[in-house]
Coordinates of C-alpha atoms and ligand atoms in Angstrom, one line a residue:
X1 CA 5.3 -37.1 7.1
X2 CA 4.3 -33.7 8.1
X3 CA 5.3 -32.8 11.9
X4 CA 2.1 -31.8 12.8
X5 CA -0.8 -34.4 13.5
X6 CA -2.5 -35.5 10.6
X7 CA -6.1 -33.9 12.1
X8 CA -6.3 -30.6 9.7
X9 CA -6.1 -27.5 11.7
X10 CA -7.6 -24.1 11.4
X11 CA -6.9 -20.9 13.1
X12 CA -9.3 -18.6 13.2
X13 CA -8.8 -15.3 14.2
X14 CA -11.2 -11.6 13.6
X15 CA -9.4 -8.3 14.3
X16 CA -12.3 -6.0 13.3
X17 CA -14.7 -3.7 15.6
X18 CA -17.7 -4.6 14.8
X19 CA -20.2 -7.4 15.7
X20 CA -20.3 -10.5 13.3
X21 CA -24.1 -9.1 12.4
X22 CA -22.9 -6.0 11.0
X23 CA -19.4 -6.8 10.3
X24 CA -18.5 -8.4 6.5
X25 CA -14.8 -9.6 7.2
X26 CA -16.7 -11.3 10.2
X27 CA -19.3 -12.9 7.8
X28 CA -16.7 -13.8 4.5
X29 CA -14.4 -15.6 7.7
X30 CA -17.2 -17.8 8.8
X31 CA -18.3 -18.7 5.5
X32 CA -15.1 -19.7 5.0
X33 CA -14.5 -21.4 8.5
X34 CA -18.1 -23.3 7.7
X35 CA -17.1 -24.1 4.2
X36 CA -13.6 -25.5 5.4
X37 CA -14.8 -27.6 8.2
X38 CA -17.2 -29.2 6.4
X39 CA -15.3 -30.5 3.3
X40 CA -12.7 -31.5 6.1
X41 CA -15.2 -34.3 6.1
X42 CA -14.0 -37.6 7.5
X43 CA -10.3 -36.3 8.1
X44 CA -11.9 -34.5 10.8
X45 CA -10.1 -31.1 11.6
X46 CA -9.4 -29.2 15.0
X47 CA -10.7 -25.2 15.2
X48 CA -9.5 -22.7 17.2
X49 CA -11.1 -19.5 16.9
X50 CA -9.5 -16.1 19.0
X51 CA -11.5 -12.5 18.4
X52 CA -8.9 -9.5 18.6
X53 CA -11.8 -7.3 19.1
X54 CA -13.1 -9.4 22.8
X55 CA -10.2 -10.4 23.4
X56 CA -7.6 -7.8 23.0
X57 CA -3.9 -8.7 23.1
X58 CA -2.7 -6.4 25.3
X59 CA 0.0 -4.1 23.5
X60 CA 3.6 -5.1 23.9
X61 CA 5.8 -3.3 26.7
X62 CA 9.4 -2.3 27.7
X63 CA 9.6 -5.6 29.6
X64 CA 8.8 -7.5 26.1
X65 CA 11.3 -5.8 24.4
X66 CA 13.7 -6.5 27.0
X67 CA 13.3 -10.2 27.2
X68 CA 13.4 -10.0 23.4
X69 CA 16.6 -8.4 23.0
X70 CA 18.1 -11.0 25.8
X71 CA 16.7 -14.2 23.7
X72 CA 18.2 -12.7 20.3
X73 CA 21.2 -12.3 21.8
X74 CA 21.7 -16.0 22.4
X75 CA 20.9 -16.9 18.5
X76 CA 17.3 -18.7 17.8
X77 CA 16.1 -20.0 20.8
X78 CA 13.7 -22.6 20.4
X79 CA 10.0 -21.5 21.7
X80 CA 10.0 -24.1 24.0
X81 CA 13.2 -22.5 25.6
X82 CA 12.2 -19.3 26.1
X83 CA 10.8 -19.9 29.5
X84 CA 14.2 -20.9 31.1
X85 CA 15.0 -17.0 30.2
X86 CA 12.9 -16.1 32.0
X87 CA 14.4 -13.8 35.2
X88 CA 11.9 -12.1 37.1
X89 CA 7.4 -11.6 37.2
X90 CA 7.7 -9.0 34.5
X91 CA 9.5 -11.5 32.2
X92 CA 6.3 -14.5 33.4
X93 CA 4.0 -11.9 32.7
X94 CA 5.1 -10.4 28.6
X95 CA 5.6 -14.7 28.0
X96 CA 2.5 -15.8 29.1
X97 CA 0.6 -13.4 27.3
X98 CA 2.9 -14.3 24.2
X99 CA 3.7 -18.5 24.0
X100 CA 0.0 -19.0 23.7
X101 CA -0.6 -16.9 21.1
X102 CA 2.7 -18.2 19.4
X103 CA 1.9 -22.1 20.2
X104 CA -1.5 -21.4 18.4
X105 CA -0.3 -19.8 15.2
X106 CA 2.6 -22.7 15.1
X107 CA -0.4 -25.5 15.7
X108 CA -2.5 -24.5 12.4
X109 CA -1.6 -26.0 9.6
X110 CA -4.5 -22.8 8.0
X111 CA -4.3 -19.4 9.6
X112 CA -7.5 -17.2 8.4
X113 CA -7.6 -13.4 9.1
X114 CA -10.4 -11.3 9.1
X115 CA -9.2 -7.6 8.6
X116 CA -11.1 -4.8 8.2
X117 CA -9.0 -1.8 6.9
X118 CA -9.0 1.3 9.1
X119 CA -7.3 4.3 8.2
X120 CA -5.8 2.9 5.4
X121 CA -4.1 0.2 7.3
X122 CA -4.9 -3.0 9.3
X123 CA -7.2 -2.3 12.7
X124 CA -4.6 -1.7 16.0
X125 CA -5.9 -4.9 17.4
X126 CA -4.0 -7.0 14.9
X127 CA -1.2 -5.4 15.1
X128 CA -1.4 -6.2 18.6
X129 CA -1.5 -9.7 17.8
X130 CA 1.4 -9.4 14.8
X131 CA 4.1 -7.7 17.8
X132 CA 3.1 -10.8 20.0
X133 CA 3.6 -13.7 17.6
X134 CA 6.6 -12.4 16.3
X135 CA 8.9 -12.3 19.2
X136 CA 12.3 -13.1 18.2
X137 CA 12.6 -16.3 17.0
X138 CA 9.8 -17.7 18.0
X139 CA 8.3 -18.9 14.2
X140 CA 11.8 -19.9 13.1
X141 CA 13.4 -23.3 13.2
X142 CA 16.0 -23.2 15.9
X143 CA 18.0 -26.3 13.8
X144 CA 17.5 -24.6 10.6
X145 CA 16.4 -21.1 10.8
X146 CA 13.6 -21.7 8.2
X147 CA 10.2 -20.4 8.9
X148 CA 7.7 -22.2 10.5
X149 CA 4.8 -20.4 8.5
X150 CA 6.2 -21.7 5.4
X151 CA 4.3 -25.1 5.3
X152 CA 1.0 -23.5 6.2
X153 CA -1.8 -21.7 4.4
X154 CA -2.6 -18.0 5.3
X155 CA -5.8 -16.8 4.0
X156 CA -6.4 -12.9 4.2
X157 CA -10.1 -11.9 3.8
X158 CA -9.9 -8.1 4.1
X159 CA -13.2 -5.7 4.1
X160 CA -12.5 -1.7 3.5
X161 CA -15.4 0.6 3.2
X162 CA -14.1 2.7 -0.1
X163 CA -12.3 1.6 -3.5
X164 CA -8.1 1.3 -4.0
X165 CA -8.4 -0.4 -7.4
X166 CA -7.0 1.5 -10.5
X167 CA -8.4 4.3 -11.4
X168 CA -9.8 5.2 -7.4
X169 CA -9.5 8.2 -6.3
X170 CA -7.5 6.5 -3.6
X171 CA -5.3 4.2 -5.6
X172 CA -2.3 3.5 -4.0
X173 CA -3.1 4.2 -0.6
X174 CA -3.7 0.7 0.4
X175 CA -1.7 0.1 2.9
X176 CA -3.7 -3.0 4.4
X177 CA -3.3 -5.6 1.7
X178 CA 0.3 -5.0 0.6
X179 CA 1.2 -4.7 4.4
X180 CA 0.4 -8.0 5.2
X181 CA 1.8 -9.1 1.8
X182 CA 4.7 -7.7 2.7
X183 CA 4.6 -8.9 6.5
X184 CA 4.0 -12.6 5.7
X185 CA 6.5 -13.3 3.1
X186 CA 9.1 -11.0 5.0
X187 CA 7.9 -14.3 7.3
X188 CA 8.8 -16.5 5.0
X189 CA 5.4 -17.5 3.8
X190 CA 5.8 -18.7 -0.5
X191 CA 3.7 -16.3 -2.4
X192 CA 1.6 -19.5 -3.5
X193 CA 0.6 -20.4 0.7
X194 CA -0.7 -17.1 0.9
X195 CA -3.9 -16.4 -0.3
X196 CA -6.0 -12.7 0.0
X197 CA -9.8 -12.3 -0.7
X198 CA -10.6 -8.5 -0.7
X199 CA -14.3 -7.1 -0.3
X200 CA -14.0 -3.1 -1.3
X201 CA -16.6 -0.3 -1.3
X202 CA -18.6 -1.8 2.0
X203 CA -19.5 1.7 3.0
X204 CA -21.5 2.0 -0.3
X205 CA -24.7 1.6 1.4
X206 CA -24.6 3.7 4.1
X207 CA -22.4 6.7 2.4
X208 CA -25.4 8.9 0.4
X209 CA -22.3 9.9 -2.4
X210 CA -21.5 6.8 -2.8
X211 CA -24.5 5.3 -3.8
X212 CA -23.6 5.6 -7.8
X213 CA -20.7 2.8 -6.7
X214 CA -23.4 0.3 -5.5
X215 CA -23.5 -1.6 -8.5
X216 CA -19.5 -2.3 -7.8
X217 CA -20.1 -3.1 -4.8
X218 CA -22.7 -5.8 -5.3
X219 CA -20.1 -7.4 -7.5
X220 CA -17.3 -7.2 -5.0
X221 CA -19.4 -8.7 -2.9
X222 CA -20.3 -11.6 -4.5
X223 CA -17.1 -11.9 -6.2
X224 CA -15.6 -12.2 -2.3
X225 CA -18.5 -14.9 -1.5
X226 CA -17.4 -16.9 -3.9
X227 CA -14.0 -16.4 -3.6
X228 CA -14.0 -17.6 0.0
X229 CA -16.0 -20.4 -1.0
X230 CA -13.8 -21.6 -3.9
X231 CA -10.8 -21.3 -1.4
X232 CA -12.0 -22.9 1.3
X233 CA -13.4 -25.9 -0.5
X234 CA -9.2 -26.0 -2.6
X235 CA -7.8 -25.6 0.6
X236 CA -10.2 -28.5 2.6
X237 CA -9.6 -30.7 -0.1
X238 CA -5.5 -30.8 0.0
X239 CA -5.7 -31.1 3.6
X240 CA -7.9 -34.5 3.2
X241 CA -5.0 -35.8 0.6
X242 CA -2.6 -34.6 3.3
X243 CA -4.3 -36.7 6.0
X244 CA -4.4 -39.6 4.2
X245 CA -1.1 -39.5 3.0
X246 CA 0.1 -39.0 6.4
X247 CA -1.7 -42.0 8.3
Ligands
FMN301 C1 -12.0 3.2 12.6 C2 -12.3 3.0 11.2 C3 -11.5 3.4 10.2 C4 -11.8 3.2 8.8 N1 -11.0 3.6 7.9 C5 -11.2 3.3 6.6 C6 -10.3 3.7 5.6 O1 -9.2 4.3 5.8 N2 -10.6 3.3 4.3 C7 -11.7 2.7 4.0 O2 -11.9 2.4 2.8 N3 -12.6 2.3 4.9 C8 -12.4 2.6 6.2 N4 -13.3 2.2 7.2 C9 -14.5 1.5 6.8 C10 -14.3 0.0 7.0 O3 -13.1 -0.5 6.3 C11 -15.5 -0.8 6.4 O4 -16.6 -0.4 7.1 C12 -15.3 -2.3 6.5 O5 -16.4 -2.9 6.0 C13 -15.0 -2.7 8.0 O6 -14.9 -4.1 8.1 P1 -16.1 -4.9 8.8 O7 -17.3 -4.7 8.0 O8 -15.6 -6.3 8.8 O9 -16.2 -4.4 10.2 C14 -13.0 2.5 8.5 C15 -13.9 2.1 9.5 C16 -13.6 2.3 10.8 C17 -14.5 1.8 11.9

């Protein structure tokens, strides 16, 4: 049986500027969120939802560092250990803005991003987040050193304003999708757990040149509606077999 109670759980967690009303990684996560909680049906589910943008997680300091660099020396410390590392206010300070954010991430059982792309990349608030959750050893197995992420389900629904698809004028300067890609198996995450929806050419509207591309992007949006549909309807489902094979 899975270590986690059987209740389905979904983290859900926006890093982008914008308000959900104008913002369409804001709009594909909640159609996800609604569509996952719904078809959760009668296994129930808990929801947790944390906005990067409201709530910024402050950036890490030289006092994280240092209380990283003193747990890593001892090995993998379990998370629940860290605390009796802890050696002065500076210390209480960097882990109480870090175990909660930690605890959550290790409670999900699905962890859904919404990620604009800014300059090319992923917005500063989520790397925020991705420093914090990733102090040393704190999603690792302290008896077996296996990842913690590798049982769950990360869904990536990323938003960018222009087009990176072959052929773009700007092919191959994504650095938003593979980065996470890269950041989440690095992690530990199995290629099949780890699942990206990506809405391109958002700005199509608003940007007069781009207005020939409007066609595309009509299609990359719907293709990202139902995208996030589909998934969160798969993903709902094998968490209702997992409940009932765990009660
Ligand atoms: C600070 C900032 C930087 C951006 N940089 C890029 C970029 O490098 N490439 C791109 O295609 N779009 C860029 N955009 C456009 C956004 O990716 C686009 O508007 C996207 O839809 C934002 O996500 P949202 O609608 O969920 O807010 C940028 C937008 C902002 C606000």
């Amino acid at each position: 049986m899975d270590h986690r109670a059987a209740t389905p759980s979904l983290l859900h967690i926006d890093a982008g500027a914008s308000p959900a009303g104008e913002s369409v990684s804001r709009r594909l996560t909640a159609l996800f969120a609604d569509r996952w909680r719904r078809d959760c049906g009668s296994a129930g589910h808990r929801y947790r939802y944390r906005d990067l943008a409201a709530e910024p997680v402050p950036l890490v300091t030289a006092d994280y560092v240092r209380l990283g660099h003193r747990v890593e020396r001892r090995g993998t410390v379990p998370v629940e250990q860290v605390a009796g590392l802890l050696r002065n206010a500076a210390d209480r300070r960097e882990w109480q803005l870090t175990r909660p954010l930690v605890a959550e991430v290790l409670a999900a059982d699905v962890l859904l991003l919404g990620v604009p792309m800014y300059n090319l990349t992923v917005p500063a608030a989520l790397l925020a987040w991705i420093d914090r959750i990733s102090f040393p050893g704190a999603l690792l197995d302290p008896g077996t050193g296996a990842s913690r992420l590798r049982d769950k389900r990360i869904v990536v629904v990323c938003a960018r304003g222009g087009g990176y698809g072959p052929g773009a004028p700007r092919e191959g300067l994504d650095f938003q999708v593979p980065y996470l890609r890269g950041y989440f198996t690095d992690r530990g995450v199995p290629a099949e757990r780890l699942h990206f929806v990506t809405r391109e050419l958002t700005r199509a509207w608003d940007v007069p040149a781009m207005a020939p591309l409007r066609p595309r992007a009509a299609a990359s949006a719907t293709a990202a509606r139902q995208s996030v549909t589909e998934l969160a309807g798969r993903l709902a489902a094998r968490q209702r077999d997992a409940a009932r094979h765990a009660v």
